[in-house]
Amino acid sequence: MASSNEETGRAPFSWRRTWALAVAIALHSFAFLLLIAPPAPPKQEQAKKERIVQVNFIEPPPPPPPPPPPPPEPPKQPPPKIIQQVTPPPTPPPPAPPPAVEEQSTNAIPAPPPAPPAPPAPPADITASQDISYNSRIQPRYPPQAIRQRHEGTTTLLILVGADGSPKDIKVETSSGYRELDRAAIEAARKWRFNPAIKNGQKTEGYVRVPVAWNLNQL
């Protein structure tokens, strides 16, 4: 074994050296732990003292005095006696007075005042009409062709009369059956004058019907 150690050049194993190293490592570790560990708080005892609570017992207040006794009840009185009143018999009603007699006075009764006059009636509405006094001067001219062919009949005209009495529109409402007679009636009506319609007191337009008779016996 010695020869082998010498050949390798290593020192022989020593227990003393091993224990010395272990002790040295332990001391250094303990010193290191002391350096790292925080110091104990110095105020622990003071905190413990501050946690002590001092309790002072306060004496309770004296109890209130008892309430006074209730007053004595008044003596009970007997209920009053009910006296029944006797109602007297009803008195008869007084006799009715005699009816008053109206004496007719000799003075004459004044006549009532006359009634006020009635308001004037509103003007009546008047429809348009033919002015016969003027239109009779202008008679319709009998057409010569109708005379030769012996045509007769009645033409009814529907005329719109203006506020001035002049014809504003002329229409044949009922024909005589012959065109030349209807045309002659329209030509004569254009020269006529009429009485205009009156509404609410004012002249206004209105329609009027005028029959024109065609009779050969009147020629």
Tab-separated table of C-alpha atoms in Angstrom:
chain	number	residue	atom	x	y	z
A	1	MET	CA	0.000	0.000	0.000
A	2	ALA	CA	2.876	2.399	0.850
A	3	SER	CA	4.437	1.781	-2.373
A	4	SER	CA	1.290	2.550	-4.217
A	5	ASN	CA	0.825	5.890	-2.411
A	6	GLU	CA	4.335	6.848	-3.090
A	7	GLU	CA	3.929	5.954	-6.719
A	8	THR	CA	0.833	8.139	-7.090
A	9	GLY	CA	2.322	11.014	-5.103
A	10	ARG	CA	-0.709	11.473	-2.786
A	11	ALA	CA	-0.526	12.040	1.042
A	12	PRO	CA	-1.862	9.365	3.357
A	13	PHE	CA	-5.436	9.759	4.816
A	14	SER	CA	-5.549	11.557	8.197
A	15	TRP	CA	-8.635	11.582	10.561
A	16	ARG	CA	-7.322	14.578	12.462
A	17	ARG	CA	-7.251	16.709	9.433
A	18	THR	CA	-10.773	15.631	8.532
A	19	TRP	CA	-12.163	16.487	12.005
A	20	ALA	CA	-10.380	19.830	11.992
A	21	LEU	CA	-11.930	20.751	8.664
A	22	ALA	CA	-15.374	19.672	9.831
A	23	VAL	CA	-15.135	21.762	13.031
A	24	ALA	CA	-13.880	24.759	11.103
A	25	ILE	CA	-16.786	24.467	8.620
A	26	ALA	CA	-19.314	24.161	11.484
A	27	LEU	CA	-17.945	27.244	13.270
A	28	HIS	CA	-18.049	29.291	10.099
A	29	SER	CA	-21.609	28.136	9.383
A	30	PHE	CA	-22.750	29.089	12.912
A	31	ALA	CA	-21.126	32.492	12.629
A	32	PHE	CA	-22.755	32.992	9.257
A	33	LEU	CA	-26.159	32.066	10.646
A	34	LEU	CA	-25.723	34.534	13.502
A	35	LEU	CA	-24.973	37.272	11.011
A	36	ILE	CA	-27.979	36.412	8.856
A	37	ALA	CA	-30.561	35.901	11.640
A	38	PRO	CA	-32.479	39.147	12.480
A	39	PRO	CA	-32.087	40.469	15.978
A	40	ALA	CA	-34.948	39.953	18.373
A	41	PRO	CA	-37.331	42.932	18.448
A	42	PRO	CA	-36.629	44.915	21.584
A	43	LYS	CA	-40.180	46.165	21.846
A	44	GLN	CA	-41.863	42.786	22.409
A	45	GLU	CA	-42.060	43.331	26.149
A	46	GLN	CA	-43.424	46.872	25.601
A	47	ALA	CA	-46.037	45.514	23.166
A	48	LYS	CA	-47.046	42.912	25.697
A	49	LYS	CA	-47.452	45.668	28.268
A	50	GLU	CA	-49.574	47.762	25.880
A	51	ARG	CA	-51.889	44.817	25.294
A	52	ILE	CA	-52.852	44.737	28.946
A	53	VAL	CA	-56.353	46.313	29.255
A	54	GLN	CA	-57.257	47.960	32.508
A	55	VAL	CA	-60.910	47.508	33.406
A	56	ASN	CA	-62.550	49.835	35.911
A	57	PHE	CA	-65.937	48.756	37.195
A	58	ILE	CA	-68.491	51.629	37.479
A	59	GLU	CA	-71.157	51.285	40.029
A	60	PRO	CA	-74.663	51.202	38.523
A	61	PRO	CA	-76.970	54.174	39.247
A	62	PRO	CA	-79.499	53.755	42.018
A	63	PRO	CA	-82.936	52.426	40.914
A	64	PRO	CA	-85.658	55.042	40.282
A	65	PRO	CA	-88.166	55.638	43.052
A	66	PRO	CA	-91.417	53.644	42.791
A	67	PRO	CA	-94.401	55.435	41.160
A	68	PRO	CA	-96.930	57.041	43.495
A	69	PRO	CA	-100.011	54.984	44.268
A	70	PRO	CA	-103.118	55.684	42.129
A	71	PRO	CA	-105.693	58.047	43.638
A	72	PRO	CA	-108.657	56.393	45.298
A	73	GLU	CA	-111.707	55.905	43.133
A	74	PRO	CA	-114.619	58.275	43.891
A	75	PRO	CA	-117.661	56.680	45.401
A	76	LYS	CA	-120.143	55.442	42.873
A	77	GLN	CA	-123.358	57.451	42.680
A	78	PRO	CA	-126.634	55.777	41.863
A	79	PRO	CA	-127.939	56.472	38.339
A	80	PRO	CA	-130.462	59.318	38.056
A	81	LYS	CA	-134.078	58.389	37.927
A	82	ILE	CA	-135.782	58.741	34.577
A	83	ILE	CA	-138.899	60.872	34.842
A	84	GLN	CA	-141.408	60.242	32.091
A	85	GLN	CA	-142.984	63.461	30.872
A	86	VAL	CA	-146.629	63.259	30.057
A	87	THR	CA	-147.355	64.943	26.722
A	88	PRO	CA	-150.434	67.166	26.859
A	89	PRO	CA	-153.182	66.507	24.307
A	90	PRO	CA	-152.779	68.444	21.061
A	91	THR	CA	-154.594	71.721	20.918
A	92	PRO	CA	-157.177	71.996	18.126
A	93	PRO	CA	-156.150	74.223	15.206
A	94	PRO	CA	-157.646	77.720	15.128
A	95	PRO	CA	-160.660	78.192	12.870
A	96	ALA	CA	-159.869	79.210	9.323
A	97	PRO	CA	-160.477	82.906	8.599
A	98	PRO	CA	-163.365	83.678	6.265
A	99	PRO	CA	-162.424	84.126	2.619
A	100	ALA	CA	-161.672	87.672	1.669
A	101	VAL	CA	-164.261	89.283	-0.507
A	102	GLU	CA	-162.780	91.276	-3.333
A	103	GLU	CA	-164.556	94.524	-3.732
A	104	GLN	CA	-164.728	95.764	-7.213
A	105	SER	CA	-163.366	99.262	-7.391
A	106	THR	CA	-165.247	101.809	-9.351
A	107	ASN	CA	-162.022	103.144	-10.796
A	108	ALA	CA	-161.470	102.151	-14.384
A	109	ILE	CA	-158.604	99.728	-15.055
A	110	PRO	CA	-155.902	101.471	-17.092
A	111	ALA	CA	-155.471	100.080	-20.549
A	112	PRO	CA	-152.179	98.276	-21.248
A	113	PRO	CA	-149.613	100.252	-23.216
A	114	PRO	CA	-149.691	99.714	-26.956
A	115	ALA	CA	-147.344	97.082	-28.308
A	116	PRO	CA	-144.276	98.359	-30.136
A	117	PRO	CA	-144.518	98.307	-33.906
A	118	ALA	CA	-143.286	95.149	-35.537
A	119	PRO	CA	-139.960	95.429	-37.363
A	120	PRO	CA	-140.222	95.716	-41.123
A	121	ALA	CA	-140.204	92.414	-42.923
A	122	PRO	CA	-137.033	91.634	-44.843
A	123	PRO	CA	-137.266	92.187	-48.564
A	124	ALA	CA	-138.650	89.150	-50.310
A	125	ASP	CA	-136.500	87.396	-52.868
A	126	ILE	CA	-137.770	87.935	-56.426
A	127	THR	CA	-136.763	85.677	-59.256
A	128	ALA	CA	-135.894	86.957	-62.680
A	129	SER	CA	-138.802	87.566	-65.028
A	130	GLN	CA	-139.556	88.737	-68.513
A	131	ASP	CA	-140.062	92.450	-69.101
A	132	ILE	CA	-143.219	92.107	-71.164
A	133	SER	CA	-143.591	95.856	-71.708
A	134	TYR	CA	-140.246	95.944	-73.490
A	135	ASN	CA	-140.158	92.536	-75.134
A	136	SER	CA	-143.566	93.039	-76.787
A	137	ARG	CA	-141.993	95.664	-78.969
A	138	ILE	CA	-139.597	93.083	-80.448
A	139	GLN	CA	-141.639	90.128	-81.672
A	140	PRO	CA	-139.903	87.059	-83.089
A	141	ARG	CA	-139.869	87.082	-86.902
A	142	TYR	CA	-141.561	84.085	-88.481
A	143	PRO	CA	-139.064	82.464	-90.854
A	144	PRO	CA	-140.300	82.495	-94.517
A	145	GLN	CA	-139.275	78.866	-95.005
A	146	ALA	CA	-141.408	77.846	-92.017
A	147	ILE	CA	-144.346	79.787	-93.487
A	148	ARG	CA	-144.060	77.983	-96.814
A	149	GLN	CA	-143.796	74.583	-95.136
A	150	ARG	CA	-146.550	75.398	-92.621
A	151	HIS	CA	-144.353	74.747	-89.555
A	152	GLU	CA	-145.823	75.501	-86.142
A	153	GLY	CA	-144.876	74.744	-82.525
A	154	THR	CA	-143.578	76.210	-79.249
A	155	THR	CA	-139.937	76.900	-78.401
A	156	THR	CA	-139.127	77.182	-74.670
A	157	LEU	CA	-135.949	79.170	-73.960
A	158	LEU	CA	-133.878	79.026	-70.735
A	159	ILE	CA	-132.223	82.435	-70.392
A	160	LEU	CA	-129.614	83.542	-67.824
A	161	VAL	CA	-130.467	87.132	-66.924
A	162	GLY	CA	-127.667	89.361	-65.616
A	163	ALA	CA	-127.960	91.929	-62.823
A	164	ASP	CA	-128.494	94.666	-65.441
A	165	GLY	CA	-131.420	92.780	-67.033
A	166	SER	CA	-129.598	91.753	-70.218
A	167	PRO	CA	-129.534	88.114	-71.406
A	168	LYS	CA	-126.128	86.552	-70.792
A	169	ASP	CA	-126.816	82.993	-71.978
A	170	ILE	CA	-129.681	81.546	-74.065
A	171	LYS	CA	-130.426	77.856	-74.435
A	172	VAL	CA	-133.284	75.910	-76.004
A	173	GLU	CA	-134.873	73.927	-73.176
A	174	THR	CA	-137.754	72.522	-75.287
A	175	SER	CA	-137.566	72.543	-79.083
A	176	SER	CA	-140.518	73.320	-81.312
A	177	GLY	CA	-139.468	70.489	-83.584
A	178	TYR	CA	-138.086	72.785	-86.263
A	179	ARG	CA	-134.622	74.211	-86.308
A	180	GLU	CA	-135.490	77.421	-88.148
A	181	LEU	CA	-138.161	78.290	-85.537
A	182	ASP	CA	-135.742	77.691	-82.624
A	183	ARG	CA	-133.089	79.888	-84.272
A	184	ALA	CA	-135.578	82.699	-84.828
A	185	ALA	CA	-136.616	82.559	-81.139
A	186	ILE	CA	-132.960	82.812	-79.990
A	187	GLU	CA	-132.282	85.759	-82.313
A	188	ALA	CA	-135.290	87.663	-80.937
A	189	ALA	CA	-134.374	86.859	-77.268
A	190	ARG	CA	-130.921	88.416	-77.670
A	191	LYS	CA	-132.590	91.827	-78.069
A	192	TRP	CA	-134.941	91.471	-75.129
A	193	ARG	CA	-134.612	93.001	-71.665
A	194	PHE	CA	-135.625	91.309	-68.379
A	195	ASN	CA	-136.330	92.104	-64.778
A	196	PRO	CA	-133.262	90.808	-62.817
A	197	ALA	CA	-133.610	88.618	-59.759
A	198	ILE	CA	-133.503	90.309	-56.326
A	199	LYS	CA	-131.951	88.504	-53.336
A	200	ASN	CA	-131.543	90.162	-49.909
A	201	GLY	CA	-132.476	93.466	-51.527
A	202	GLN	CA	-129.694	93.235	-54.115
A	203	LYS	CA	-129.991	92.583	-57.846
A	204	THR	CA	-128.325	89.365	-58.931
A	205	GLU	CA	-128.218	86.894	-61.780
A	206	GLY	CA	-131.009	84.381	-62.308
A	207	TYR	CA	-132.612	82.070	-64.858
A	208	VAL	CA	-135.963	82.629	-66.549
A	209	ARG	CA	-137.995	80.426	-68.876
A	210	VAL	CA	-139.715	82.090	-71.839
A	211	PRO	CA	-142.029	80.129	-74.161
A	212	VAL	CA	-142.247	81.346	-77.759
A	213	ALA	CA	-145.355	80.146	-79.609
A	214	TRP	CA	-145.284	79.792	-83.414
A	215	ASN	CA	-148.780	79.955	-84.926
A	216	LEU	CA	-149.534	80.761	-88.533
A	217	ASN	CA	-152.972	82.082	-87.598
A	218	GLN	CA	-151.393	85.022	-85.757
A	219	LEU	CA	-149.660	86.336	-88.893
